[in-house]
GROMACS .gro file of N, CA and C in nm:
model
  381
    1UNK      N    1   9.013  -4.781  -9.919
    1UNK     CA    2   9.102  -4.698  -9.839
    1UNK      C    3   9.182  -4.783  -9.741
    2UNK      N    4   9.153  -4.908  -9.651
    2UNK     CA    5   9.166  -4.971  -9.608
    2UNK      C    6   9.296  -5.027  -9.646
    3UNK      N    7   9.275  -5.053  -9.790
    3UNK     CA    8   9.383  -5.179  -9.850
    3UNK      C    9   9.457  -5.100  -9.886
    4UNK      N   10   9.477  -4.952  -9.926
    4UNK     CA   11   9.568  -4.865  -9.936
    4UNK      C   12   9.686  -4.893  -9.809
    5UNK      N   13   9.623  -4.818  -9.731
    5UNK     CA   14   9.705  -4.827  -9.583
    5UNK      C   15   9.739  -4.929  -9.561
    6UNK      N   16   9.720  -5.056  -9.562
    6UNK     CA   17   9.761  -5.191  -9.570
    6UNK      C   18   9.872  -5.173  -9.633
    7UNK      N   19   9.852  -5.199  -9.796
    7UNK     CA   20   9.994  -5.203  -9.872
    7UNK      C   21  10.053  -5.095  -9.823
    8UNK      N   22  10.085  -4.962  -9.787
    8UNK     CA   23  10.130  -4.872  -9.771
    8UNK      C   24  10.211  -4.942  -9.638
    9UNK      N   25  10.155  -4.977  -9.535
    9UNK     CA   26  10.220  -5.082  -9.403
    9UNK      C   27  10.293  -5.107  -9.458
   10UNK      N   28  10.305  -5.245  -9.567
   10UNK     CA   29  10.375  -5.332  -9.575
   10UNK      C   30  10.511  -5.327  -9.693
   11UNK      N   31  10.488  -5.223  -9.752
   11UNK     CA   32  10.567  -5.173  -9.822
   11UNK      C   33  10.682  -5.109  -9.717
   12UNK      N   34  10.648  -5.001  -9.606
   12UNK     CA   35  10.718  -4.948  -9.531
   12UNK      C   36  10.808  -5.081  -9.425
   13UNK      N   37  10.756  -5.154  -9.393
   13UNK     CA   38  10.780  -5.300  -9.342
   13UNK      C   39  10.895  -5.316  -9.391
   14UNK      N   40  10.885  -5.347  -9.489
   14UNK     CA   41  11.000  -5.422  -9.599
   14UNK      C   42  11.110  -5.357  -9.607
   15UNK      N   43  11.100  -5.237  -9.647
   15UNK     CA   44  11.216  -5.122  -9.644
   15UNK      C   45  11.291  -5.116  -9.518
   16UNK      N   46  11.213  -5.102  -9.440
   16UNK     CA   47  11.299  -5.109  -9.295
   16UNK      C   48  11.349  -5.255  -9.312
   17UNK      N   49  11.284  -5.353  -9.324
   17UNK     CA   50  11.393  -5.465  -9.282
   17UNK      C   51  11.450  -5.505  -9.369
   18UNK      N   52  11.486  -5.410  -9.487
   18UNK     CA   53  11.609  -5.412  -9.642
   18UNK      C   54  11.730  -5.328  -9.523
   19UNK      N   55  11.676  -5.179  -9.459
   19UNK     CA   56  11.797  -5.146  -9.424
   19UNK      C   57  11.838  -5.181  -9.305
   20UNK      N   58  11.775  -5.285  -9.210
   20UNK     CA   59  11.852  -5.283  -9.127
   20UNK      C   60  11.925  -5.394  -9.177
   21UNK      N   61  11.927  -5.463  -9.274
   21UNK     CA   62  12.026  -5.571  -9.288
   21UNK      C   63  12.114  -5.553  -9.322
   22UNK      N   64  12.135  -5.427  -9.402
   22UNK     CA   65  12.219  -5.365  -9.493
   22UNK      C   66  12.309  -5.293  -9.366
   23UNK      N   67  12.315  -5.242  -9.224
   23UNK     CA   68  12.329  -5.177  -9.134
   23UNK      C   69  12.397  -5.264  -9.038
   24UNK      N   70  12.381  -5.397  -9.079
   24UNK     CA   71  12.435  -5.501  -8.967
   24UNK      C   72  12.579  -5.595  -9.072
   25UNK      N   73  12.562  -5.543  -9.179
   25UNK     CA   74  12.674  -5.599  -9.288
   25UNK      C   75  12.838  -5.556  -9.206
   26UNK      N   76  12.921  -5.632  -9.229
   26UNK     CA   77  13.098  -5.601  -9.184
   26UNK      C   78  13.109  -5.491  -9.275
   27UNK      N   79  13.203  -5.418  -9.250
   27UNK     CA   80  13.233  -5.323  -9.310
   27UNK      C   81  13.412  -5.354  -9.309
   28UNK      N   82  13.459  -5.318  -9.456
   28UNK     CA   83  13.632  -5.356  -9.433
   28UNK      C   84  13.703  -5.230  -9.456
   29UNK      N   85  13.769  -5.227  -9.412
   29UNK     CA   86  13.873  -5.117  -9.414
   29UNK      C   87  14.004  -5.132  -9.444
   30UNK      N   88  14.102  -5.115  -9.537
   30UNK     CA   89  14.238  -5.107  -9.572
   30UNK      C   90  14.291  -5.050  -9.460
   31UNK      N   91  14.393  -5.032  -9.423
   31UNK     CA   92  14.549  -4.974  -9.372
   31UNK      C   93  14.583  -4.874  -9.468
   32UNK      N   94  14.580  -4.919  -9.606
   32UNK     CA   95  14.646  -4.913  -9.706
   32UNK      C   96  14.602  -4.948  -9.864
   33UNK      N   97  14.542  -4.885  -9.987
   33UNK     CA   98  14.525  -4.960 -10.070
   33UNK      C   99  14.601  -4.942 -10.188
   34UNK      N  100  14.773  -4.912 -10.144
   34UNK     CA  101  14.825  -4.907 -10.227
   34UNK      C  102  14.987  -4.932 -10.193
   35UNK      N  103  15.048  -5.039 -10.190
   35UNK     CA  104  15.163  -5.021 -10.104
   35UNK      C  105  15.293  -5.052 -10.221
   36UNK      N  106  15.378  -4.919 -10.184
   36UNK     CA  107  15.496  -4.882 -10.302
   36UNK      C  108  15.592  -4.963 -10.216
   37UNK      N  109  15.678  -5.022 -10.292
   37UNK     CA  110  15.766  -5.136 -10.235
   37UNK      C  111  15.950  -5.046 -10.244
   38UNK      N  112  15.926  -4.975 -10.356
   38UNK     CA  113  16.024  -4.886 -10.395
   38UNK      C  114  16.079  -4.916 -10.510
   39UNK      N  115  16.228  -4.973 -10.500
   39UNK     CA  116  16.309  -4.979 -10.603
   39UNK      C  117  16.382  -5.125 -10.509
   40UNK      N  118  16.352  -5.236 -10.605
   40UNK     CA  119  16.364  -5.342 -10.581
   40UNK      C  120  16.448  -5.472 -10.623
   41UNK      N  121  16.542  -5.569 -10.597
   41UNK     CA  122  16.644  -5.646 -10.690
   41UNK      C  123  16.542  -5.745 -10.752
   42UNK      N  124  16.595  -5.811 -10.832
   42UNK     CA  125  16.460  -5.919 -10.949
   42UNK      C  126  16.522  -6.008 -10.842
   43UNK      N  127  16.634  -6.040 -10.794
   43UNK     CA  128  16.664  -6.226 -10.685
   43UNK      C  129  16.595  -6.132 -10.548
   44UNK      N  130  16.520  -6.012 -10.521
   44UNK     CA  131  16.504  -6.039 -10.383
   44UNK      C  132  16.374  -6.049 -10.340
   45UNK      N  133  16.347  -6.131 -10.238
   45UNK     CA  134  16.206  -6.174 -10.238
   45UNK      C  135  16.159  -6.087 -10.116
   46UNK      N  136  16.038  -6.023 -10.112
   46UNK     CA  137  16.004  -5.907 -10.035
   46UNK      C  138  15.884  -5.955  -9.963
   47UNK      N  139  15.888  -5.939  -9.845
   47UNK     CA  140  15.766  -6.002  -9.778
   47UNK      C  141  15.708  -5.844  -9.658
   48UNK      N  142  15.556  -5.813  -9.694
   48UNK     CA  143  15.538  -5.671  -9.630
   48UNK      C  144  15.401  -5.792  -9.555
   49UNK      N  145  15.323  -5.602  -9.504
   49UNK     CA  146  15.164  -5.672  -9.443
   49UNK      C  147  15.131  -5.549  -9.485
   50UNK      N  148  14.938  -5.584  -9.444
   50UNK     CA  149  14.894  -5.439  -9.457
   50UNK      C  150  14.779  -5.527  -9.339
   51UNK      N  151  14.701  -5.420  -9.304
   51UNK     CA  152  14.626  -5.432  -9.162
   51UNK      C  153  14.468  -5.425  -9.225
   52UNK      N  154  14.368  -5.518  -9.202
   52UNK     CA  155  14.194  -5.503  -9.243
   52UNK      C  156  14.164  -5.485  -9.156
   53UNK      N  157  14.042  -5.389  -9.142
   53UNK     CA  158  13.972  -5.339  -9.007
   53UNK      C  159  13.823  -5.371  -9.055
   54UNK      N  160  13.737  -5.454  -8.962
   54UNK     CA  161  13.627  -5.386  -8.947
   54UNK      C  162  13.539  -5.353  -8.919
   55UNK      N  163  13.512  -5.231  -8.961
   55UNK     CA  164  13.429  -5.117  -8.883
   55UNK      C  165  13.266  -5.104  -8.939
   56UNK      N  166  13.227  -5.272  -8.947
   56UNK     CA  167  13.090  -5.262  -8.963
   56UNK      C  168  13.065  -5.296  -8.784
   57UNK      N  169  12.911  -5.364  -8.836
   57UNK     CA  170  12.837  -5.422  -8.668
   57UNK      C  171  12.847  -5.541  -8.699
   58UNK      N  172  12.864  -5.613  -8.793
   58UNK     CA  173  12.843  -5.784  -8.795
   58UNK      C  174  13.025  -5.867  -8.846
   59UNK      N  175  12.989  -5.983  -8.753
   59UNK     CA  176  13.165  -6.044  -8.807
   59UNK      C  177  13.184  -6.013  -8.973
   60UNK      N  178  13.340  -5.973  -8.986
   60UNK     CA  179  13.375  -6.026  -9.135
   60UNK      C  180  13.428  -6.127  -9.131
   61UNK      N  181  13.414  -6.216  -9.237
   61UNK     CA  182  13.530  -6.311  -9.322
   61UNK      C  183  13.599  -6.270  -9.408
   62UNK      N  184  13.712  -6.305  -9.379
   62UNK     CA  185  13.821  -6.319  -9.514
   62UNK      C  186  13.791  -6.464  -9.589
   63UNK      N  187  13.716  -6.467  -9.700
   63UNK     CA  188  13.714  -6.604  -9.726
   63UNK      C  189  13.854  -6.655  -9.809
   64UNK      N  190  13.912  -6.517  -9.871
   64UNK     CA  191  14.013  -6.583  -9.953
   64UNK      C  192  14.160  -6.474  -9.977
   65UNK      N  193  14.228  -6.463  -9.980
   65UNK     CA  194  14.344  -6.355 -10.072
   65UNK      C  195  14.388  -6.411 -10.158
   66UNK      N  196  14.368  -6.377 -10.289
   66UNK     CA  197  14.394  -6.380 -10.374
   66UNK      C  198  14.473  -6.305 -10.442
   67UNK      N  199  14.585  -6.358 -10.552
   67UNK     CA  200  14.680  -6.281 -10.618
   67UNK      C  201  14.668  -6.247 -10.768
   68UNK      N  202  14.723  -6.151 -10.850
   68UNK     CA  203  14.686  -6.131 -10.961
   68UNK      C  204  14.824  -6.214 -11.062
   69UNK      N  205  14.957  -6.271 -11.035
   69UNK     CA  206  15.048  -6.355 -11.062
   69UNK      C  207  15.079  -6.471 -10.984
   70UNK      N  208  15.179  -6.585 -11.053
   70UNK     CA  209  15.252  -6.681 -10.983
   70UNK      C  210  15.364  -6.631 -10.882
   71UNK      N  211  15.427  -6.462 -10.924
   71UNK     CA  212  15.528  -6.403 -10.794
   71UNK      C  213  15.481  -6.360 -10.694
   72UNK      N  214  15.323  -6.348 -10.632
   72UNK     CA  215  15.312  -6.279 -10.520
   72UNK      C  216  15.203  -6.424 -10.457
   73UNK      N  217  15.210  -6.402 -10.312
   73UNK     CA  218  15.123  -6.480 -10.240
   73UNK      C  219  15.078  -6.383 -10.113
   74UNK      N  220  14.910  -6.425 -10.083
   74UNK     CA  221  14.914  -6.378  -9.942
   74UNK      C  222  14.833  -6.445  -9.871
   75UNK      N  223  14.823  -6.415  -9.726
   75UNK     CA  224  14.740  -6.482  -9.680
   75UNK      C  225  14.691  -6.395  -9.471
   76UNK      N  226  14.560  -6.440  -9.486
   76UNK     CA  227  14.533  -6.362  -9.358
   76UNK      C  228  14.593  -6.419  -9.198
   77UNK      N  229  14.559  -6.331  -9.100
   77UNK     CA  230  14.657  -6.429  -9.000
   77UNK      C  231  14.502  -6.456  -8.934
   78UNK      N  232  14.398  -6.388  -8.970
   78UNK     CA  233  14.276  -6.454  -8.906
   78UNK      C  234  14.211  -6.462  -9.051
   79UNK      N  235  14.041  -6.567  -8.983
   79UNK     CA  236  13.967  -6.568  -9.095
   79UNK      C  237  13.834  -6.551  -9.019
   80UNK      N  238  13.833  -6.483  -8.934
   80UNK     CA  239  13.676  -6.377  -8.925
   80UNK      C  240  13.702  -6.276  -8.802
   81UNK      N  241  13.711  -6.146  -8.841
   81UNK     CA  242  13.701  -6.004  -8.786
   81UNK      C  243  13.555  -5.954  -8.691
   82UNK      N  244  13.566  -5.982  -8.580
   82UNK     CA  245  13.509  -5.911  -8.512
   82UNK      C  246  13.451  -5.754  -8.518
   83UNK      N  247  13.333  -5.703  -8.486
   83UNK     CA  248  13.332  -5.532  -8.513
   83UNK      C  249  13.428  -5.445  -8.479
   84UNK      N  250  13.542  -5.374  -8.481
   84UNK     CA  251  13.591  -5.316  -8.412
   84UNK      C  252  13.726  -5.376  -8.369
   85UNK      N  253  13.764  -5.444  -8.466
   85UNK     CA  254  13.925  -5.547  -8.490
   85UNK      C  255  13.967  -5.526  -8.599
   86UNK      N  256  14.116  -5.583  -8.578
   86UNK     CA  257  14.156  -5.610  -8.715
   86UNK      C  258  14.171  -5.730  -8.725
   87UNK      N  259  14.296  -5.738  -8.849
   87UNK     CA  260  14.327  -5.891  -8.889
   87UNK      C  261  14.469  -5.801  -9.007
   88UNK      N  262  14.599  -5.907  -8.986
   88UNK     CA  263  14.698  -5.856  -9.080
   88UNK      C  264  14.678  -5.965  -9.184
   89UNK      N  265  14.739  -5.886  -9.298
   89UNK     CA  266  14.746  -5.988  -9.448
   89UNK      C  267  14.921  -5.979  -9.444
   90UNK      N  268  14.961  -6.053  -9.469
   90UNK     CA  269  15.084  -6.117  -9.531
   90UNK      C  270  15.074  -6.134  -9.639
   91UNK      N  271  15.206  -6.066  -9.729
   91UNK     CA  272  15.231  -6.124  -9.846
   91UNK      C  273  15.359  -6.108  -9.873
   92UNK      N  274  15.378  -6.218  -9.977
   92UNK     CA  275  15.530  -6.173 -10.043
   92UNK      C  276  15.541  -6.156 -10.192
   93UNK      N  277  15.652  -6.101 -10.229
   93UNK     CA  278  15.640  -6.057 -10.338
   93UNK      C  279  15.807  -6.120 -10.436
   94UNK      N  280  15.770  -6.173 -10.503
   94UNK     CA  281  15.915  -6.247 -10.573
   94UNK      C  282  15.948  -6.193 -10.707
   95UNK      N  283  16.034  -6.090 -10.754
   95UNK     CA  284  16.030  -6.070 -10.914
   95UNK      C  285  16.109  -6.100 -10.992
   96UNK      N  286  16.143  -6.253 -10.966
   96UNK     CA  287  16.272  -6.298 -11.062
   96UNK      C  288  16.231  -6.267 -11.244
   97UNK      N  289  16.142  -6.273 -11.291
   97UNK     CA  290  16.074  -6.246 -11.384
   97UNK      C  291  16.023  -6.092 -11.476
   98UNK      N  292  16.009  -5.969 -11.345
   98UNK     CA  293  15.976  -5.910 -11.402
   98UNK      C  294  16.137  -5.790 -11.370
   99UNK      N  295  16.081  -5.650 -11.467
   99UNK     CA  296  16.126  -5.559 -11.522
   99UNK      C  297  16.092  -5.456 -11.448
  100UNK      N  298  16.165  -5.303 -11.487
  100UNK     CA  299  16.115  -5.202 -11.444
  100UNK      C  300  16.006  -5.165 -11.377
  101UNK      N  301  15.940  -5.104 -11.390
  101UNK     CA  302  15.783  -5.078 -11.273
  101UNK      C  303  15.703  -5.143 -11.359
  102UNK      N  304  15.648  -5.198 -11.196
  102UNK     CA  305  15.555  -5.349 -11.176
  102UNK      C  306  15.397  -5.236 -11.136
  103UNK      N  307  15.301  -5.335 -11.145
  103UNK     CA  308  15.228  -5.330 -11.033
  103UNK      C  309  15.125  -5.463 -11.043
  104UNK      N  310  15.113  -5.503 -10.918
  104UNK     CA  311  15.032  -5.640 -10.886
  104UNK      C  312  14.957  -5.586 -10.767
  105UNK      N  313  14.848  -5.689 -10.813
  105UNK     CA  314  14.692  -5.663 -10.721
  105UNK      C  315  14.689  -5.807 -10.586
  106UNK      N  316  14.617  -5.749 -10.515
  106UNK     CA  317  14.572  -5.859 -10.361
  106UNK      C  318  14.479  -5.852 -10.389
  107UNK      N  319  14.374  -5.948 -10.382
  107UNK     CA  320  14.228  -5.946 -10.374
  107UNK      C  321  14.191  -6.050 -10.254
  108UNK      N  322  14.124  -5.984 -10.163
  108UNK     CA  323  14.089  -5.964 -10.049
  108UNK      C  324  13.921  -5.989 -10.018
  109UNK      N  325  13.923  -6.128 -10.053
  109UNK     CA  326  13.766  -6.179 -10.081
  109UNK      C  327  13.685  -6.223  -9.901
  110UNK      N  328  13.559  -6.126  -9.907
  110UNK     CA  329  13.487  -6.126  -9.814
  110UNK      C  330  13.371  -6.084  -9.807
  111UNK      N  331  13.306  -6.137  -9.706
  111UNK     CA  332  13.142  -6.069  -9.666
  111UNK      C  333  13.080  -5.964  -9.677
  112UNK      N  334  13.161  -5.869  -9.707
  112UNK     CA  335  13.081  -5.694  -9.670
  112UNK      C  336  13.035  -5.668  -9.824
  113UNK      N  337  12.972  -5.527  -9.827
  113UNK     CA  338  12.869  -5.506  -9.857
  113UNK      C  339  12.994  -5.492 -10.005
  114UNK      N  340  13.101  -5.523  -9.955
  114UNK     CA  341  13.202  -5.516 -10.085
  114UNK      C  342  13.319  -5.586 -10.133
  115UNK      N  343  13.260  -5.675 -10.132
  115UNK     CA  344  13.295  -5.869 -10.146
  115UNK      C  345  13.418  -5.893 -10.204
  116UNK      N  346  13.497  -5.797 -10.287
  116UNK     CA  347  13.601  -5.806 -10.330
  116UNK      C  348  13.677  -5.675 -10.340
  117UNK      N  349  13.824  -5.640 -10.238
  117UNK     CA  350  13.885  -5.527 -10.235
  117UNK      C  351  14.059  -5.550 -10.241
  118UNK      N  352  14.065  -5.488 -10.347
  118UNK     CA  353  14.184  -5.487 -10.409
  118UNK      C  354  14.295  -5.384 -10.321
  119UNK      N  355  14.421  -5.451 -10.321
  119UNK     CA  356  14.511  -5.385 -10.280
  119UNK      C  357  14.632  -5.373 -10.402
  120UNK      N  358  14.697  -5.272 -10.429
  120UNK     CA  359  14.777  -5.298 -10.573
  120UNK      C  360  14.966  -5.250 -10.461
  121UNK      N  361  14.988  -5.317 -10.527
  121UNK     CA  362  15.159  -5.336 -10.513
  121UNK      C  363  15.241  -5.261 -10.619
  122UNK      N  364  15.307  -5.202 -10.609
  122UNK     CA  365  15.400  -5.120 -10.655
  122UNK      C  366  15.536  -5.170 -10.662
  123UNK      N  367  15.614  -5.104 -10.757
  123UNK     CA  368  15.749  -5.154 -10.754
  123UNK      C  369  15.859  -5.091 -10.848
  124UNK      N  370  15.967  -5.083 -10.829
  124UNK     CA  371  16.059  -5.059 -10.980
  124UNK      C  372  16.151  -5.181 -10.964
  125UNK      N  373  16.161  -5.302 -11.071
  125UNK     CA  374  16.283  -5.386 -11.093
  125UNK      C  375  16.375  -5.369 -11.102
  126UNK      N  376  16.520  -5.386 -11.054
  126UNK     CA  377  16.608  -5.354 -11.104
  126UNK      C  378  16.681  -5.504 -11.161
  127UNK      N  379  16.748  -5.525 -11.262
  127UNK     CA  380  16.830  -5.634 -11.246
  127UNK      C  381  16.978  -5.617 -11.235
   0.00000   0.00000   0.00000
């Protein structure tokens, strides 16, 4: 009976200190996870932002932004978010190359409990 209640302790132990770690993770937040650019020239080069928040309890990192082509770039203006901050992403967008409606992804690589968050870009080409 003894060693019951024991493991039964230590089982409960564990669980609690699975969630409080899980409770102290950054949490990220978009502005935005989808930004329409409109109706656009193929020579004009478009440079927007979108805003990361976050609204965990522990710092985030941005470790990386990443693009889904050679026409778009971005990049953060910080690289670790406080609880209860933001941080803007910059990017630009170049479509000498493409056609009619586009869409291209940001990937937005970091710490939280959701390590990779996509932002998709929108567009119509015109030439």
């Amino acid at each position: 009976m003894k060693i019951n209640f024991i493991l039964l302790f230590l089982v409960l132990l564990l669980a609690s200190c699975k969630n409080s770690r899980i409770s102290r993770l950054p949490e990220l937040r978009l502005s935005s996870e989808v930004i329409n650019l409109g109706t656009v020239k193929a020579l004009d080069t478009i440079k927007k932002y979108f805003l990361v928040y976050n609204t965990g309890s522990d710092t985030l990192f941005i470790k990386k932004v990443g693009v889904s082509c050679g026409c778009t770039n971005g990049y953060s203006n910080k690289k670790f978010i406080l609880p209860n901050d933001s941080a803007t992403i910059f990017f630009t967008y170049s479509p000498a190359n493409d056609i009619d409606s586009i869409q291209k992804s940001l990937i937005v690589e970091n710490n939280s409990i959701e390590p990779f968050k996509l932002v998709y870009i929108k567009a119509f080409v015109k030439r």
